[in-house]
Short mmCIF file of C-alpha atoms in Angstrom, two decimals:
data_model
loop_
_atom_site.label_atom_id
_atom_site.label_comp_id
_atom_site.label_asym_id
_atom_site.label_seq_id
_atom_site.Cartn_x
_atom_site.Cartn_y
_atom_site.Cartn_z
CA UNK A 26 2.74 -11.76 -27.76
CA UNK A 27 2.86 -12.79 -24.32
CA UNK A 28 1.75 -16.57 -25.41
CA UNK A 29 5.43 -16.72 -26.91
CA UNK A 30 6.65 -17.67 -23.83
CA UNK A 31 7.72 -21.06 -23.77
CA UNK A 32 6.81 -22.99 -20.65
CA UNK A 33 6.04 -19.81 -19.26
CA UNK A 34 7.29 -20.53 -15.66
CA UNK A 35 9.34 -23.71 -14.80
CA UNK A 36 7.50 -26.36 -13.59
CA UNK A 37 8.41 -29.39 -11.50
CA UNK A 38 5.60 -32.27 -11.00
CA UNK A 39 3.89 -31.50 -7.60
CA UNK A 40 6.21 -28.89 -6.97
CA UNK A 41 5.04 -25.62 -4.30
CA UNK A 42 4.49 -22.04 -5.73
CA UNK A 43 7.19 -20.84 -2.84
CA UNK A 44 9.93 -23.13 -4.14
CA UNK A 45 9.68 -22.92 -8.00
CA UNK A 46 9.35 -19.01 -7.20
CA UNK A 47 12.29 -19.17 -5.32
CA UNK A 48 14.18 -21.15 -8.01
CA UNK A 49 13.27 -18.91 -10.99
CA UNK A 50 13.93 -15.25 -9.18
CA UNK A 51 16.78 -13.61 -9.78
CA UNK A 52 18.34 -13.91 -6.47
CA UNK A 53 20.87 -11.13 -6.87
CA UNK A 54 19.03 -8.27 -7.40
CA UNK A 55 16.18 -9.35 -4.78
CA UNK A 56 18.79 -8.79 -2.86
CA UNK A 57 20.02 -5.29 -4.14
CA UNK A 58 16.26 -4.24 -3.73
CA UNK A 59 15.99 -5.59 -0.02
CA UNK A 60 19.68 -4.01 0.62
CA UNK A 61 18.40 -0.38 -0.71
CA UNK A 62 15.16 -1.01 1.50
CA UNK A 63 17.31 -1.13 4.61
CA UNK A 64 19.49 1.73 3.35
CA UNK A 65 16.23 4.20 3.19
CA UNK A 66 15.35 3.07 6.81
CA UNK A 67 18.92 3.60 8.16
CA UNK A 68 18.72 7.25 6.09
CA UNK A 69 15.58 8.06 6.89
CA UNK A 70 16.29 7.87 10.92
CA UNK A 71 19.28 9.98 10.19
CA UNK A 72 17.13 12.68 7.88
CA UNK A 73 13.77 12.56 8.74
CA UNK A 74 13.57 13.68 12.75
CA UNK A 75 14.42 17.37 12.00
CA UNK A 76 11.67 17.54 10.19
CA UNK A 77 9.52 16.06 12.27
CA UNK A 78 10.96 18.33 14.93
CA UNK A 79 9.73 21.29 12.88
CA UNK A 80 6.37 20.26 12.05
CA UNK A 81 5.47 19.87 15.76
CA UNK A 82 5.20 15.89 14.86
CA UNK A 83 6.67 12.97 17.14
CA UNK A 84 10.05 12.02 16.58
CA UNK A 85 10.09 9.18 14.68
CA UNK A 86 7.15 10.26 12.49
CA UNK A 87 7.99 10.24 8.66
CA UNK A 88 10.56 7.16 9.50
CA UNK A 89 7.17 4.97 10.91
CA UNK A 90 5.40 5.87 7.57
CA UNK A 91 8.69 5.21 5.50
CA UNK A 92 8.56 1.96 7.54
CA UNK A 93 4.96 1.43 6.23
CA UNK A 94 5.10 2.46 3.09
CA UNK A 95 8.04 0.00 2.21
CA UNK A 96 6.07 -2.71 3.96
CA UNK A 97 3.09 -2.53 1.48
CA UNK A 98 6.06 -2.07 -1.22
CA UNK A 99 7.64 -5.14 -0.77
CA UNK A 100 4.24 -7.05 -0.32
CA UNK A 101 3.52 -5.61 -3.94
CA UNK A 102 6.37 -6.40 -5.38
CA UNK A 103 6.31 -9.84 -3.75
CA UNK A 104 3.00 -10.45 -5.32
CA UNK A 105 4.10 -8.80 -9.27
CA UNK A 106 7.19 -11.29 -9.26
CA UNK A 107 4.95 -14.74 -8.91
CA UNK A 108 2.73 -13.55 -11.53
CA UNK A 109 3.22 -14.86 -15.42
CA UNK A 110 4.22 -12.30 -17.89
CA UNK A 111 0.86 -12.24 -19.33
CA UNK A 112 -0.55 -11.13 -15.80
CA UNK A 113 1.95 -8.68 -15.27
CA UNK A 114 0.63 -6.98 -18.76
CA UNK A 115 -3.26 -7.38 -17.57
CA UNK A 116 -1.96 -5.57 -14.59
CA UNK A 117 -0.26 -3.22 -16.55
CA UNK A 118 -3.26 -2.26 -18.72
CA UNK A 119 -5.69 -1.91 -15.68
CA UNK A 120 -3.21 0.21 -14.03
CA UNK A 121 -2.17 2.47 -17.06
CA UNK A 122 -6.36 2.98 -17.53
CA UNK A 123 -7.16 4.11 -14.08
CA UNK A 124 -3.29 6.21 -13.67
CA UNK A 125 -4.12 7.90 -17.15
CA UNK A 126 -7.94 9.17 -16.41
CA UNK A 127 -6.29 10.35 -12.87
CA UNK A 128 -3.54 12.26 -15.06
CA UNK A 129 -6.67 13.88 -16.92
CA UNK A 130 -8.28 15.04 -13.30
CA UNK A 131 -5.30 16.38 -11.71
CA UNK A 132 -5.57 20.16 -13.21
CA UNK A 133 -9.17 20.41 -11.72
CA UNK A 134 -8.61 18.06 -8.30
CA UNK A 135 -5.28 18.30 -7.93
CA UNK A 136 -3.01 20.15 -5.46
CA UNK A 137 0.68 21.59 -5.41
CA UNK A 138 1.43 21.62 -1.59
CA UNK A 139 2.94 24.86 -1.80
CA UNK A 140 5.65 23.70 -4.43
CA UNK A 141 4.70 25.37 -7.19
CA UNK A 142 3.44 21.78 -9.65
CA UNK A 143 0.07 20.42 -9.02
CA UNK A 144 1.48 16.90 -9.02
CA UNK A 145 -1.18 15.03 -6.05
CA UNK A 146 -4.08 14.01 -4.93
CA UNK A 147 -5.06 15.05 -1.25
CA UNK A 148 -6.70 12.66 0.70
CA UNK A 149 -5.77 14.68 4.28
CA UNK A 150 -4.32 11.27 5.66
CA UNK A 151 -2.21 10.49 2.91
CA UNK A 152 -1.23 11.84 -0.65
CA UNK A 153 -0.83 9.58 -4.14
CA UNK A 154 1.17 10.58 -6.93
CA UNK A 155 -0.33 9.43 -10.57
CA UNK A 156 2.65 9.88 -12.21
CA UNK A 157 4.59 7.63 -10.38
CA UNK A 158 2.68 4.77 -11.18
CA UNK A 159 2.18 5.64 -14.65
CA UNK A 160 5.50 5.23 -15.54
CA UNK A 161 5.87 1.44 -15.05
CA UNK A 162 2.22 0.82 -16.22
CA UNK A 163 3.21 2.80 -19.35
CA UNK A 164 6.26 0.82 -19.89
CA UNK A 165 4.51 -2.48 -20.53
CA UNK A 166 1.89 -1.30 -22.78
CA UNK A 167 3.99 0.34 -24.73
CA UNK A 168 6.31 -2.64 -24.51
CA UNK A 169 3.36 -4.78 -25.64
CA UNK A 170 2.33 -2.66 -28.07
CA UNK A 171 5.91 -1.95 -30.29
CA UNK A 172 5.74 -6.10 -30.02
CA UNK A 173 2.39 -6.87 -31.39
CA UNK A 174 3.24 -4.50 -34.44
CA UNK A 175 6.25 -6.97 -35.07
CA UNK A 176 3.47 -9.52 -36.20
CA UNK A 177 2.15 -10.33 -39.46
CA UNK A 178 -0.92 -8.34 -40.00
CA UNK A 179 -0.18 -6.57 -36.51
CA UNK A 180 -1.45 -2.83 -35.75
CA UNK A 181 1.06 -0.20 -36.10
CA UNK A 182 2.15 -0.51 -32.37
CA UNK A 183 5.00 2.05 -32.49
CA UNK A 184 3.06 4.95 -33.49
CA UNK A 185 0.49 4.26 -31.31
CA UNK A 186 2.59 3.65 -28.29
CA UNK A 187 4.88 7.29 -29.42
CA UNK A 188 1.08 8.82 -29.11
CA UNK A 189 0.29 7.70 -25.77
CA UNK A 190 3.80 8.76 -25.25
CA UNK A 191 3.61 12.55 -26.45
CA UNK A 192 0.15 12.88 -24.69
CA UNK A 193 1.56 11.98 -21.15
CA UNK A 194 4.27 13.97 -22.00
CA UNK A 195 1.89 16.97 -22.52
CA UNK A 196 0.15 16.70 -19.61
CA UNK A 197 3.44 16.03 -17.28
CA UNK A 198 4.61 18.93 -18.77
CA UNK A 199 1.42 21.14 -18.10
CA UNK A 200 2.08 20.30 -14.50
CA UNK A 201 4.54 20.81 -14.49
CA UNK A 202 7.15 17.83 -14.12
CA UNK A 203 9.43 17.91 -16.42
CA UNK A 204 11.62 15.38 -14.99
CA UNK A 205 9.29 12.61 -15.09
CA UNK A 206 8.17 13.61 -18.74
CA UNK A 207 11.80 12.67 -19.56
CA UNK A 208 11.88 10.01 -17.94
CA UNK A 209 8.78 8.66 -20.00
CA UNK A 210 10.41 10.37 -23.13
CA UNK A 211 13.36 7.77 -22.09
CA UNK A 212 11.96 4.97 -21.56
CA UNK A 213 10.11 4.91 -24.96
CA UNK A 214 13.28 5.88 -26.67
CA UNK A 215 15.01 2.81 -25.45
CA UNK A 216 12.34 0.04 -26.02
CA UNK A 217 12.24 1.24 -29.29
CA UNK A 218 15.27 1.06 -30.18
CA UNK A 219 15.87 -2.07 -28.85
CA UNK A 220 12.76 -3.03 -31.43
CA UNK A 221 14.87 -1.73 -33.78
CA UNK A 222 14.14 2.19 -34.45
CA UNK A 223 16.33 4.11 -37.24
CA UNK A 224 19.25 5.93 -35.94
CA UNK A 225 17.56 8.59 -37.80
CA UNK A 226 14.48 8.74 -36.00
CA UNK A 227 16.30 8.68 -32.86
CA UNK A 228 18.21 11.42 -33.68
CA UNK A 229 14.60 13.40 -35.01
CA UNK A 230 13.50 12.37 -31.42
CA UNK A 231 16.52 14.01 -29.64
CA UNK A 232 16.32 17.13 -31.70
CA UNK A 233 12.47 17.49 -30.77
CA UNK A 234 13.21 17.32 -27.35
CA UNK A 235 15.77 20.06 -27.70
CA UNK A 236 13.23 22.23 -29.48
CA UNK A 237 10.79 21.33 -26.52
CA UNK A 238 12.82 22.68 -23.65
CA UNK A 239 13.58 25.72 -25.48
CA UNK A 240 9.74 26.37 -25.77
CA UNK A 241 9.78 25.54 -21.88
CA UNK A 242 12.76 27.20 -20.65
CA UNK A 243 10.67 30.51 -22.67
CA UNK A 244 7.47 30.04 -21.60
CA UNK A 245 7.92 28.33 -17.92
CA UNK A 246 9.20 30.71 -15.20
CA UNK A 247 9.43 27.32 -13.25
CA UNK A 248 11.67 25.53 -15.68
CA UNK A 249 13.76 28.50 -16.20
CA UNK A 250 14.55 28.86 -12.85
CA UNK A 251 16.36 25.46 -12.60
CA UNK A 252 17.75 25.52 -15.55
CA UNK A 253 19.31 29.23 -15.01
CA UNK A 254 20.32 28.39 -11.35
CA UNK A 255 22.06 24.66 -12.92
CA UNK A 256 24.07 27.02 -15.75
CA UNK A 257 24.89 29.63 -12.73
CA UNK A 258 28.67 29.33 -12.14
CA UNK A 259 28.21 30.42 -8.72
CA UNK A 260 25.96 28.42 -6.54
CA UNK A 261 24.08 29.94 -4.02
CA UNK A 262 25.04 28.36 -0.35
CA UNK A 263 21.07 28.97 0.86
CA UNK A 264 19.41 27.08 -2.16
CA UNK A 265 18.75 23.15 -1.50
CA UNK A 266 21.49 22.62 -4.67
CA UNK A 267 23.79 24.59 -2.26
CA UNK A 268 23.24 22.58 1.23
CA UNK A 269 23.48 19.42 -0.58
CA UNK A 270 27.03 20.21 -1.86
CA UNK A 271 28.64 21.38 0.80
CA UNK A 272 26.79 18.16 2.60
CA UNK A 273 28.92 16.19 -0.28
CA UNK A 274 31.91 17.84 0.16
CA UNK A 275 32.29 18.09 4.19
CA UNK A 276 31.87 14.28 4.22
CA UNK A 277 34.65 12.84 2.36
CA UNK A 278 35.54 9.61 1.90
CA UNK A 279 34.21 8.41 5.54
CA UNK A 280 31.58 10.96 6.31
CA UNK A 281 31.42 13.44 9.37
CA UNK A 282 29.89 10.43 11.48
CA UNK A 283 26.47 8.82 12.25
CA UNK A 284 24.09 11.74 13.39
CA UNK A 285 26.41 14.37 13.27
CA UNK A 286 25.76 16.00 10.01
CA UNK A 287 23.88 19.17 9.75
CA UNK A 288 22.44 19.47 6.00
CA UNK A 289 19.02 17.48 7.65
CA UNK A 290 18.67 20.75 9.69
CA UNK A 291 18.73 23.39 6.43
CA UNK A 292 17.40 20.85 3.86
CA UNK A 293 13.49 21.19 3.68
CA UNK A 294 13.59 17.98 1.32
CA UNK A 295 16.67 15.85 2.97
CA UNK A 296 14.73 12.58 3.36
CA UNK A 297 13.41 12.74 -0.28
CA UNK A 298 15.02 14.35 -3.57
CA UNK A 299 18.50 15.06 -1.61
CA UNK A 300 18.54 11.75 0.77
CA UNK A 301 21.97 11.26 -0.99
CA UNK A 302 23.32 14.21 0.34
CA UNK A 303 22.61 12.98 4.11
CA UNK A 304 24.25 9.79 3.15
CA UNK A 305 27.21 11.65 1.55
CA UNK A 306 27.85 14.20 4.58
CA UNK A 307 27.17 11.31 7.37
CA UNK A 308 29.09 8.17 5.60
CA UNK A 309 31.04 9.69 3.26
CA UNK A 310 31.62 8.90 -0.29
CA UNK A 311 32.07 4.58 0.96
CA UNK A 312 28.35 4.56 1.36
CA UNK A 313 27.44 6.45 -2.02
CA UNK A 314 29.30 3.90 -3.96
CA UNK A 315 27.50 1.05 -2.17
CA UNK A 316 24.19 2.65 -2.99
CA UNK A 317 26.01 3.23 -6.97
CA UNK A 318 26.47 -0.44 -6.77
CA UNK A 319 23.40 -1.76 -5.64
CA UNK A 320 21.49 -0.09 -8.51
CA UNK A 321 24.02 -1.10 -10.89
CA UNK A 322 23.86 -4.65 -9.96
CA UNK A 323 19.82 -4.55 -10.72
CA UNK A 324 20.13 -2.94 -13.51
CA UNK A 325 23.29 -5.17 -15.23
CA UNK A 326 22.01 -8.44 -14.30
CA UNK A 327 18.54 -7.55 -15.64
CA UNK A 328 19.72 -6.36 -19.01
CA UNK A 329 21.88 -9.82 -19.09
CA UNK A 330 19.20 -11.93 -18.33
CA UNK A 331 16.86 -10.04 -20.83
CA UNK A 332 19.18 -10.60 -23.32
CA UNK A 333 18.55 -14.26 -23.60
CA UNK A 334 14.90 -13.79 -23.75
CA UNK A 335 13.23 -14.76 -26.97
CA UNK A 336 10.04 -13.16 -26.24
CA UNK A 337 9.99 -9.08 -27.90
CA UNK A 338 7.12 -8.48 -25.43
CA UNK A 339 9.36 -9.70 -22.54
CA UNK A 340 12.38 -8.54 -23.81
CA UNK A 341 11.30 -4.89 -24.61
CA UNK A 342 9.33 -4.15 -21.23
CA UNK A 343 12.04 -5.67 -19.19
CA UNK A 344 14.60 -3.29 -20.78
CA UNK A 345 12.14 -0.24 -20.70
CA UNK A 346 11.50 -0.80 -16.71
CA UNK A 347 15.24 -1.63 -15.78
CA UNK A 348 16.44 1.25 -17.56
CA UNK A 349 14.26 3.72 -16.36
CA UNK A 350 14.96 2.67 -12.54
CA UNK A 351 18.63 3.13 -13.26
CA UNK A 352 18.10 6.36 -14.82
CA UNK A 353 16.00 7.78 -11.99
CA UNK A 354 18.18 6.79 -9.65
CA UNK A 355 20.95 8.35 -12.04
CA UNK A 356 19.32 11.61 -12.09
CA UNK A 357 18.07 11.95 -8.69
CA UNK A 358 22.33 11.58 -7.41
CA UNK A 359 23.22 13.89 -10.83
CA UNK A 360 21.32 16.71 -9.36
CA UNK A 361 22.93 16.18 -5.89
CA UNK A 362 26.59 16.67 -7.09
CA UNK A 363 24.64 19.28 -9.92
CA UNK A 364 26.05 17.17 -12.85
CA UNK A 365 22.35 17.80 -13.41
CA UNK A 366 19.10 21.07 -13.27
CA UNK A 367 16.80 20.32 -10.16
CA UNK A 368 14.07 17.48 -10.80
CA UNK A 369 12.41 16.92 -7.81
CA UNK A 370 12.67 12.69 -8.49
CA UNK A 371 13.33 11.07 -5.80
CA UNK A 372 15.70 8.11 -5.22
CA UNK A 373 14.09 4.16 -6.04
CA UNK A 374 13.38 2.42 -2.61
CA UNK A 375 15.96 4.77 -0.13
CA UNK A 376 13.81 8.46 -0.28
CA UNK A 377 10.85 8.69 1.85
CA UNK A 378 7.68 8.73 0.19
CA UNK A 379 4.25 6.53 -0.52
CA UNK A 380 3.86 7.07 -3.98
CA UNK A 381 7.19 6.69 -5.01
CA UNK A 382 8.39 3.22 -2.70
CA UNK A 383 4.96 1.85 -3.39
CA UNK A 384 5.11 2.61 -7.25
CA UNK A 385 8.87 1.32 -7.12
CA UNK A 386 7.74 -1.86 -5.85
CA UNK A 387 5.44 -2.41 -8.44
CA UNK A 388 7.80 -1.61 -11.05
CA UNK A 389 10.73 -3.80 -9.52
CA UNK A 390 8.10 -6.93 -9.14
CA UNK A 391 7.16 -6.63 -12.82
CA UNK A 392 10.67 -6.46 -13.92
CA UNK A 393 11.82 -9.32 -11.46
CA UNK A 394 8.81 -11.27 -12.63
CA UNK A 395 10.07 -10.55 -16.68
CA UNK A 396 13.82 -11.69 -15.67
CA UNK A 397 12.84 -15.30 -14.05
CA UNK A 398 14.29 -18.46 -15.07
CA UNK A 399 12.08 -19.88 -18.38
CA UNK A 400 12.46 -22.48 -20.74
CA UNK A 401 13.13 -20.83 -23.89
CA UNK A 402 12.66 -23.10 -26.89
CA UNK A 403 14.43 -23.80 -29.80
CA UNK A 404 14.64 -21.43 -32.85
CA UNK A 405 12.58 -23.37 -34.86
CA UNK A 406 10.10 -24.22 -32.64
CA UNK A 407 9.87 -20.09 -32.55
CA UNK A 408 9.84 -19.89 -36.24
CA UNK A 409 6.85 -22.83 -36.56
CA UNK A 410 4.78 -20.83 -34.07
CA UNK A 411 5.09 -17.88 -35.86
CA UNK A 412 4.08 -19.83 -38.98
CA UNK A 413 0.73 -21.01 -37.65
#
């Protein structure tokens, strides 16, 4: 499907990689991305040295590996955006393989760190999530997959791509991480409706997922507890959900001031899942809504420039990936302000963590690589291709 892209990449005679990259990439959001980049560095020197403090660790520990981490981020997404769309889905493939068979091995090599979901691997120097790279990986296939079966004589790319769907699902959910099964649950769900799924099905699908997390919230003491403690009407002022909203509330519309808040000091996970509330209690709502912003600016002028994309295979991953970084980010502030149960997601690019600002990058350069500037054709030069 990927062939359906017409000129692929703009080309000028003896024009440089550098420039015609430059002139295709959606200038906007690279921007957005670089912006939240420099907003989990500023956070992350305001979050992360209490921790450090705590762990017997030099000061500036966890901020020099955030610094790191978002180095080898950038240089990946860097490298995803200058590849061709049909690239980006070998890459995809690969990566879905390997992050799949790692999925598999996590029950029997896999550890929890104390928190209760055997989610990593444990290298001693440094951990890797599989799920977190899964997700992007699984959005293209899938994406390539629901577009294939839109061919004449193609394979029957939905179901197959709802199977590899319900299987990671499954296995998230043995875990268990519930959160990020939703979030692959969601991602599916909206690539296939933009393919054009039955309102009906849709509806089949949201009922299922209802009948799911009752079968969870029954048979997980894990999942129960968030869920109970979310539906509490009292919140308990010495639970994380508790710290963060005081956090939100003492800072206001300006914030307490640079360094002086003191949610850092209770929260055990302040420079990851509840890095909002640091920015909420420090800078005060005015930062919050830049953050808001920022994502919202990737996500709208993604979906816009998807929208005049002719290719389904383009079209359809592009949506899956730009949704699904919204939503993350959407959930990861919702359970902050507990508009939302507990998730333990973290937020895109700003919370501290390998797995996640690595896997982010990856899933930002494929999207920024789907949204660059290419001819598109005429209409009938679409419908004589098809013909051949």
């Amino acid at each position: 499907m990927t062939e359906m892209v017409y000129g692929a990449i703009p080309k000028r005679d003896g024009e440089p990689v550098l420039p015609r990259w430059w002139r295709t990439i959606d200038k906007w959001s690279l921007s957005c991305i670089l912006l939240l980049f420099g907003v989990g560095i500023l956070l992350g020197l305001a979050a992360s040295p209490p921790l450090a403090e705590k762990n017997g660790l030099p000061t500036f520990y966890y901020i020099q590996r955030q610094a790191f981490f978002g180095v080898m981020a950038l240089i990946a997404m860097i490298a995803t955006t200058m590849m061709d769309p049909k690239m980006v889905r070998r890459l995809a493939v690969v990566g879905f393989a390997i992050t799949f068979v790692a999925l598999l091995l996590l029950p029997f090599i896999g550890t929890d760190f104390g928190k209760g979901a055997v989610r990593w691997f444990s290298f001693g120097f440094a951990s890797v999530q599989p799920s977190e790279f899964l997700k992007p990986a699984f959005v293209v296939v899938s994406a390539w997959l629901m577009s294939a079966s839109q061919d004449l004589d193609g394979p029957p790319g939905k179901l197959y791509s709802f199977a590899l769907a319900l299987i990671i699902v499954m296995l998230l959910a043995m875990q268990p991480d519930f959160g990020q099964a939703a979030l692959i649950l969601f991602s599916w769900a909206v690539m296939y409706f933009v393919a054009g799924a039955p309102l009906t099905l849709l509806v089949s699908l949201a009922v299922g997922v209802v009948m799911f997390g009752t079968v969870a919230y029954n048979n997980s003491e894990h999942f129960a507890r968030r869920i109970d403690g979310f539906l509490s009407a009292e919140v308990d002022p010495r639970t994380q959900i508790g710290y963060a909203t005081n956090a939100i509330q003492e800072g206001g519309f300006f914030g307490v001031g640079v360094g002086e808040g003191q949610v850092k000091w209770s929260l055990p996970d302040a420079h990851t899942d509840f890095i909002i509330a640091v920015a909420a209690e420090e800078y005060g709502l005015v930062l919050v809504l830049a953050i808001i912003a920022l994502y919202g600016t990737i996500v709208v002028r993604s979906l816009s420039r998807l929208m005049r994309e002719r290719d389904p295979f383009i079209r359809l991953a592009g949506t899956g990936l730009a949704c699904a970084f919204g939503v993350q980010a959407m959930i990861n502030m919702g359970v902050a302000v507990r508009l939302l149960p507990a998730k333990g997601m973290t937020l895109p690019f700003v919370s501290y963590g390998g797995s996640s600002v690595i896997a982010s990058g990856i899933a930002v350069g494929m999207l920024l690589a789907f949204t660059r500037n290419r001819p598109q054709g005429e209409i009938g030069d679409i419908l004589i291709r098809r013909g051949r």
